Amino acid sequence: MWVPLFPKEKHHVYMLTRSSQPGKTVVHVGRVMRSSSAPSVRLGHKMAPAAFFCIFFIYPVFCTVSSLSADSCLPPSIQAEVPGELPAGYAVSRVNLAQCGTEGLQVTTDDPDFAVQTDGTVTATQLTVVSIKGRRFLIWVQKNTGEKSQVEVTLIRKVKEDLSNRPLKRYKRRWSPPPIFIKENQRSPFPKDTEVIASDSSQNYTVYYTISGPGVTENPVHMFTVIPNRGMVQVNGPLDREEFSNITFVARVLNVNTHRETDKPLPVTVIVEDENDNAPEFTGPMQFSVRENCKVGSPVGIITATDRDDPKTPHAKIRYKLLDLNSPFFIHSTSGTITTRTNTLDRELLDRHLLIVEARDMEGDPSGLFRTATVTVTVEDMNDNKPTFSQTSYSAKVEENKANVLILRIPVEDKDLVNTDNWKARFVITKGNETGNFRVETDPKTNEGLIYVVKPFDYEKTKKVNLEVMAQNVANLEGTSDTWASVPVTVNVTDVDEGPEFFPQNLYVIVKENVANGTVIATYTAKDPETQSSKGIRYYEVSDPASWINVMENTGELKVANTIDRESSFVNNGLYNITVKAVDESKKTGTGTVMIQIEDVNDNNPEIISKDLVLCETDGDGGSVTIEAKDLDQPPFSSPFSFELGENNDGKWKLENIKDTSAMLRPAKDLPPGLYSIPVVVKDLQGMGMEQMVTVQICRCVGGGCLAARSSASLSVWGVLAMALAALLLLLLCLLCALVCNTKKDKLDIIDSSDGMLLKSNTEGPGDEVNTSPPVLPTNVKEESVKDFGFAKPGGGSFGTMGTKYPGRHPSGNPIGIDTIGMYNTWNLGSLKEREFMQSATQSTMHMWKTNAIYLDKKLMYFGIDDEGRYADDIPLHYGYEGCGSPAGSVGCCSDVGAEDNLGFLDSLGPKFRTLAEVCTKK
């Protein structure tokens, strides 16, 4: 075994060992270099005096201990030097158990922080702190024979060598001194000597020393000075390592005589050694949370603290501790991690824990500086409490026929955190709501269960309902073995006096249409739901859109009042509905609906949809038209239809391509353009039908419509001649009017002729040569006869004046007054002047004039019609058709103009005269 000797020897360690050999004991002494990782012993080396001292003075003691251990299987004590903090599993020392035997051997310690392995190794069971004073404990060994032995183990904490108390050493005069070490926070008196700086040049010159830089001429100023002739550096005040951990200034050596540097400038470093003058400071969060009922060792949070002292020294080695030893939490001394020590955290008992945490430096030694802080740990809720009912059962009542009413509130209690999913209740009806009469909701404010009746009850059918309501949470249960709770609920239905009820509520009746009036199609009665009797109930009609049904007040019989027509607009898909009301003796009412299904009968003939058809001529093909028919009846009383020509058809037409509801009508031979009437017989599937007349117009078409028979798109030679003749006639008419208006005679001489005359009408007033004296009526014409002719009374103007209208009628009843523009002026005659005019004209002349005026008035009115083809359609023509498309039409009518006094030319003046007609007939 190696025993270290003189542990403070700087370079070497002398070791003493002992080995047992049969019959003798050999002691070896060797020297080991401190820097060696594995000890190497040199035997027979020249030993220092300390080694001889070990041999002659310590060896006898060593041998004595060895002899005692030979008598016992264990040494009496063990001593080991250990660091201040022992992590779990750290090997402290080893006990040789070989001499005690291994069978049935029991090894224990009186310190639970340490344990002995089977091979005798002593280890730490958990993180253990060894104070500066050290630590002792006993190891007990019991053999199977019952014999007990003990070993005292002494742990000595390693202490760093204090360099501040070391004696000053004199350095060889060289210009490379080691760093100067100074303790921080030194106390007075100042200045204090630190180290001597010396240059090799002092052997050749008389020199002195100066310093400058940080700590001298810079911050911290005047902290260091030097004795010039000695080179002794002095410190003039306390230093704070946390402010200046090291200071480097520059030293210079100069010749006393020349004041020149005799050596190069030398940087001198002053290292400020740390002193434990700063307590730990807490940093980081101090509030944490953990779920209730979590497992042991669940992490809660990490506490952090810092120390401004030198981190390489124990002054900054922080250890954490909870001051409350009964706390349900544990804190790791070095990492500051807080974990749980129990799995019984209950938020409902205590939802917040306040932990007093201590952070102490010097690795937790009692001599270290410390601070405390309060850590808040909030226990988070989990759904480990189910909702509970305050009662064991509940009851409610509801009137029959009531719906959408609240009948019951069910309160519950939940210990979990309010307004969370762990607390919010959700109610479910697990039994009794198979018919869907109930609905259950949760009041979000009170967390109560609300039971509604959504479908009404009938007391005569249901008097009581038993429900079972379960209370759940929005979140699932966890951390508990409980199940959701249920409670029974009894709902009683109360009776009310109800109105009569129809049985059934909707009556379905089948009726054929056209049934005779007064026919009873059904009897619709109601009963009192309490007595199930129809006594005293009267019936009334509420809705009958077509007034087809009468409801018998006393019996409820439904009689036909009017003809029922399935094809009526009141019928939808063959159904016709009426509403009947029943009223009992207490004036309570009930309603029912009668749905009448109307069966069809064959009461409608097929009808041709369009009887006026147009057949357009095409080159080489006579063309065809399609006849469409419809029947308001339904199959089998309607299509397919049969089509055939009537008995009175002339054989010019034939039917082809007959389908269900249509047939094609085609000319049997080439037919000229014109209008044709064809009798067609259409019958339904049952052979019911009639003959109908179809009109077909054959023509040439443009855009699907017929062209006018006498219209032409271009002017022919005869059209040009007709227009020239019309223009000539208009010129002649104007000349005649001018001739009449310019006469200077006192009276107008009208030629006694049957052809009449044309008067000048383009003057706006009488000329110079016009005689303004009133005309004289003929002696044989009385004033009354003039009145009969319709002439106006005096005061309206004179002969030849334009723009005046004289309404009147011919004795035949035809009007003779016209607007005086264009061809004729009407007469404005006063009483005396009328007589003078009538006396100056013969009876035959007046008759001719009136006749021509009436004739021209009719023609002008006729030509004012907007129809393009009407101006030449009113007279029979004996000439051939000359083409189509010409707006002037045919001019063949002009060939009939004979004598110059014949007015027949006025029947075909043509389109040029149309403009004059529109002007003359304008209102």
mmCIF file with all atom_site columns, N, CA and C in Angstrom, residues 431-459:
data_model
loop_
_atom_site.group_PDB
_atom_site.id
_atom_site.type_symbol
_atom_site.label_atom_id
_atom_site.label_alt_id
_atom_site.label_comp_id
_atom_site.label_asym_id
_atom_site.label_entity_id
_atom_site.label_seq_id
_atom_site.pdbx_PDB_ins_code
_atom_site.Cartn_x
_atom_site.Cartn_y
_atom_site.Cartn_z
_atom_site.occupancy
_atom_site.B_iso_or_equiv
_atom_site.pdbx_formal_charge
_atom_site.auth_seq_id
_atom_site.auth_comp_id
_atom_site.auth_asym_id
_atom_site.auth_atom_id
_atom_site.pdbx_PDB_model_num
ATOM 1  N N  . LYS A 1 431 ? -82.402  7.660  -20.767 1.00 0.00 ? 431 LYS A N  1
ATOM 2  C CA . LYS A 1 431 ? -83.590  6.797  -20.802 1.00 0.00 ? 431 LYS A CA 1
ATOM 3  C C  . LYS A 1 431 ? -84.838  7.675  -20.819 1.00 0.00 ? 431 LYS A C  1
ATOM 4  N N  . GLY A 1 432 ? -85.906  7.154  -21.473 1.00 0.00 ? 432 GLY A N  1
ATOM 5  C CA . GLY A 1 432 ? -87.215  7.794  -21.417 1.00 0.00 ? 432 GLY A CA 1
ATOM 6  C C  . GLY A 1 432 ? -87.518  8.759  -22.548 1.00 0.00 ? 432 GLY A C  1
ATOM 7  N N  . ASN A 1 433 ? -86.563  9.056  -23.398 1.00 0.00 ? 433 ASN A N  1
ATOM 8  C CA . ASN A 1 433 ? -86.812  10.018 -24.476 1.00 0.00 ? 433 ASN A CA 1
ATOM 9  C C  . ASN A 1 433 ? -86.779  9.328  -25.834 1.00 0.00 ? 433 ASN A C  1
ATOM 10 N N  . GLU A 1 434 ? -87.267  8.130  -25.877 1.00 0.00 ? 434 GLU A N  1
ATOM 11 C CA . GLU A 1 434 ? -87.247  7.400  -27.141 1.00 0.00 ? 434 GLU A CA 1
ATOM 12 C C  . GLU A 1 434 ? -88.148  8.046  -28.185 1.00 0.00 ? 434 GLU A C  1
ATOM 13 N N  . THR A 1 435 ? -89.205  8.749  -27.775 1.00 0.00 ? 435 THR A N  1
ATOM 14 C CA . THR A 1 435 ? -90.124  9.395  -28.724 1.00 0.00 ? 435 THR A CA 1
ATOM 15 C C  . THR A 1 435 ? -89.659  10.790 -29.110 1.00 0.00 ? 435 THR A C  1
ATOM 16 N N  . GLY A 1 436 ? -88.593  11.277 -28.519 1.00 0.00 ? 436 GLY A N  1
ATOM 17 C CA . GLY A 1 436 ? -88.054  12.581 -28.891 1.00 0.00 ? 436 GLY A CA 1
ATOM 18 C C  . GLY A 1 436 ? -88.866  13.754 -28.406 1.00 0.00 ? 436 GLY A C  1
ATOM 19 N N  . ASN A 1 437 ? -89.597  13.581 -27.277 1.00 0.00 ? 437 ASN A N  1
ATOM 20 C CA . ASN A 1 437 ? -90.408  14.699 -26.763 1.00 0.00 ? 437 ASN A CA 1
ATOM 21 C C  . ASN A 1 437 ? -89.591  15.714 -25.974 1.00 0.00 ? 437 ASN A C  1
ATOM 22 N N  . PHE A 1 438 ? -88.363  15.360 -25.559 1.00 0.00 ? 438 PHE A N  1
ATOM 23 C CA . PHE A 1 438 ? -87.587  16.227 -24.675 1.00 0.00 ? 438 PHE A CA 1
ATOM 24 C C  . PHE A 1 438 ? -86.292  16.678 -25.355 1.00 0.00 ? 438 PHE A C  1
ATOM 25 N N  . ARG A 1 439 ? -85.806  17.808 -24.862 1.00 0.00 ? 439 ARG A N  1
ATOM 26 C CA . ARG A 1 439 ? -84.497  18.325 -25.243 1.00 0.00 ? 439 ARG A CA 1
ATOM 27 C C  . ARG A 1 439 ? -83.819  18.849 -23.993 1.00 0.00 ? 439 ARG A C  1
ATOM 28 N N  . VAL A 1 440 ? -82.526  18.584 -23.832 1.00 0.00 ? 440 VAL A N  1
ATOM 29 C CA . VAL A 1 440 ? -81.797  19.033 -22.659 1.00 0.00 ? 440 VAL A CA 1
ATOM 30 C C  . VAL A 1 440 ? -80.625  19.890 -23.119 1.00 0.00 ? 440 VAL A C  1
ATOM 31 N N  . GLU A 1 441 ? -80.435  21.009 -22.435 1.00 0.00 ? 441 GLU A N  1
ATOM 32 C CA . GLU A 1 441 ? -79.352  21.939 -22.721 1.00 0.00 ? 441 GLU A CA 1
ATOM 33 C C  . GLU A 1 441 ? -78.655  22.309 -21.422 1.00 0.00 ? 441 GLU A C  1
ATOM 34 N N  . THR A 1 442 ? -77.557  23.068 -21.535 1.00 0.00 ? 442 THR A N  1
ATOM 35 C CA . THR A 1 442 ? -76.795  23.530 -20.380 1.00 0.00 ? 442 THR A CA 1
ATOM 36 C C  . THR A 1 442 ? -76.826  25.043 -20.331 1.00 0.00 ? 442 THR A C  1
ATOM 37 N N  . ASP A 1 443 ? -77.177  25.591 -19.159 1.00 0.00 ? 443 ASP A N  1
ATOM 38 C CA . ASP A 1 443 ? -77.118  27.039 -18.978 1.00 0.00 ? 443 ASP A CA 1
ATOM 39 C C  . ASP A 1 443 ? -75.650  27.433 -18.836 1.00 0.00 ? 443 ASP A C  1
ATOM 40 N N  . PRO A 1 444 ? -75.091  28.248 -19.758 1.00 0.00 ? 444 PRO A N  1
ATOM 41 C CA . PRO A 1 444 ? -73.656  28.546 -19.693 1.00 0.00 ? 444 PRO A CA 1
ATOM 42 C C  . PRO A 1 444 ? -73.254  29.388 -18.487 1.00 0.00 ? 444 PRO A C  1
ATOM 43 N N  . LYS A 1 445 ? -74.197  30.072 -17.882 1.00 0.00 ? 445 LYS A N  1
ATOM 44 C CA . LYS A 1 445 ? -73.860  30.911 -16.723 1.00 0.00 ? 445 LYS A CA 1
ATOM 45 C C  . LYS A 1 445 ? -73.908  30.126 -15.418 1.00 0.00 ? 445 LYS A C  1
ATOM 46 N N  . THR A 1 446 ? -74.961  29.348 -15.231 1.00 0.00 ? 446 THR A N  1
ATOM 47 C CA . THR A 1 446 ? -75.137  28.642 -13.951 1.00 0.00 ? 446 THR A CA 1
ATOM 48 C C  . THR A 1 446 ? -74.671  27.189 -14.013 1.00 0.00 ? 446 THR A C  1
ATOM 49 N N  . ASN A 1 447 ? -74.399  26.665 -15.203 1.00 0.00 ? 447 ASN A N  1
ATOM 50 C CA . ASN A 1 447 ? -73.988  25.268 -15.384 1.00 0.00 ? 447 ASN A CA 1
ATOM 51 C C  . ASN A 1 447 ? -75.102  24.291 -15.016 1.00 0.00 ? 447 ASN A C  1
ATOM 52 N N  . GLU A 1 448 ? -76.355  24.758 -15.085 1.00 0.00 ? 448 GLU A N  1
ATOM 53 C CA . GLU A 1 448 ? -77.490  23.908 -14.776 1.00 0.00 ? 448 GLU A CA 1
ATOM 54 C C  . GLU A 1 448 ? -77.975  23.198 -16.040 1.00 0.00 ? 448 GLU A C  1
ATOM 55 N N  . GLY A 1 449 ? -78.621  22.070 -15.831 1.00 0.00 ? 449 GLY A N  1
ATOM 56 C CA . GLY A 1 449 ? -79.246  21.363 -16.933 1.00 0.00 ? 449 GLY A CA 1
ATOM 57 C C  . GLY A 1 449 ? -80.666  21.850 -17.133 1.00 0.00 ? 449 GLY A C  1
ATOM 58 N N  . LEU A 1 450 ? -81.033  22.185 -18.376 1.00 0.00 ? 450 LEU A N  1
ATOM 59 C CA . LEU A 1 450 ? -82.356  22.709 -18.713 1.00 0.00 ? 450 LEU A CA 1
ATOM 60 C C  . LEU A 1 450 ? -83.085  21.668 -19.548 1.00 0.00 ? 450 LEU A C  1
ATOM 61 N N  . ILE A 1 451 ? -84.240  21.203 -19.064 1.00 0.00 ? 451 ILE A N  1
ATOM 62 C CA . ILE A 1 451 ? -85.033  20.198 -19.769 1.00 0.00 ? 451 ILE A CA 1
ATOM 63 C C  . ILE A 1 451 ? -86.241  20.885 -20.390 1.00 0.00 ? 451 ILE A C  1
ATOM 64 N N  . TYR A 1 452 ? -86.385  20.724 -21.717 1.00 0.00 ? 452 TYR A N  1
ATOM 65 C CA . TYR A 1 452 ? -87.491  21.313 -22.468 1.00 0.00 ? 452 TYR A CA 1
ATOM 66 C C  . TYR A 1 452 ? -88.357  20.192 -23.023 1.00 0.00 ? 452 TYR A C  1
ATOM 67 N N  . VAL A 1 453 ? -89.670  20.502 -23.193 1.00 0.00 ? 453 VAL A N  1
ATOM 68 C CA . VAL A 1 453 ? -90.583  19.644 -23.938 1.00 0.00 ? 453 VAL A CA 1
ATOM 69 C C  . VAL A 1 453 ? -90.703  20.233 -25.334 1.00 0.00 ? 453 VAL A C  1
ATOM 70 N N  . VAL A 1 454 ? -90.275  19.498 -26.345 1.00 0.00 ? 454 VAL A N  1
ATOM 71 C CA . VAL A 1 454 ? -90.288  20.003 -27.721 1.00 0.00 ? 454 VAL A CA 1
ATOM 72 C C  . VAL A 1 454 ? -91.443  19.427 -28.532 1.00 0.00 ? 454 VAL A C  1
ATOM 73 N N  . LYS A 1 455 ? -91.969  18.290 -28.128 1.00 0.00 ? 455 LYS A N  1
ATOM 74 C CA . LYS A 1 455 ? -93.137  17.708 -28.784 1.00 0.00 ? 455 LYS A CA 1
ATOM 75 C C  . LYS A 1 455 ? -94.239  17.558 -27.747 1.00 0.00 ? 455 LYS A C  1
ATOM 76 N N  . PRO A 1 456 ? -95.452  18.040 -28.040 1.00 0.00 ? 456 PRO A N  1
ATOM 77 C CA . PRO A 1 456 ? -96.514  18.035 -27.013 1.00 0.00 ? 456 PRO A CA 1
ATOM 78 C C  . PRO A 1 456 ? -96.950  16.614 -26.674 1.00 0.00 ? 456 PRO A C  1
ATOM 79 N N  . PHE A 1 457 ? -97.462  16.496 -25.439 1.00 0.00 ? 457 PHE A N  1
ATOM 80 C CA . PHE A 1 457 ? -97.998  15.216 -24.960 1.00 0.00 ? 457 PHE A CA 1
ATOM 81 C C  . PHE A 1 457 ? -99.518  15.250 -25.018 1.00 0.00 ? 457 PHE A C  1
ATOM 82 N N  . ASP A 1 458 ? -100.104 14.084 -25.116 1.00 0.00 ? 458 ASP A N  1
ATOM 83 C CA . ASP A 1 458 ? -101.553 13.909 -25.053 1.00 0.00 ? 458 ASP A CA 1
ATOM 84 C C  . ASP A 1 458 ? -101.856 13.196 -23.735 1.00 0.00 ? 458 ASP A C  1
ATOM 85 N N  . TYR A 1 459 ? -102.576 13.908 -22.875 1.00 0.00 ? 459 TYR A N  1
ATOM 86 C CA . TYR A 1 459 ? -102.830 13.349 -21.544 1.00 0.00 ? 459 TYR A CA 1
ATOM 87 C C  . TYR A 1 459 ? -103.582 12.027 -21.635 1.00 0.00 ? 459 TYR A C  1
#
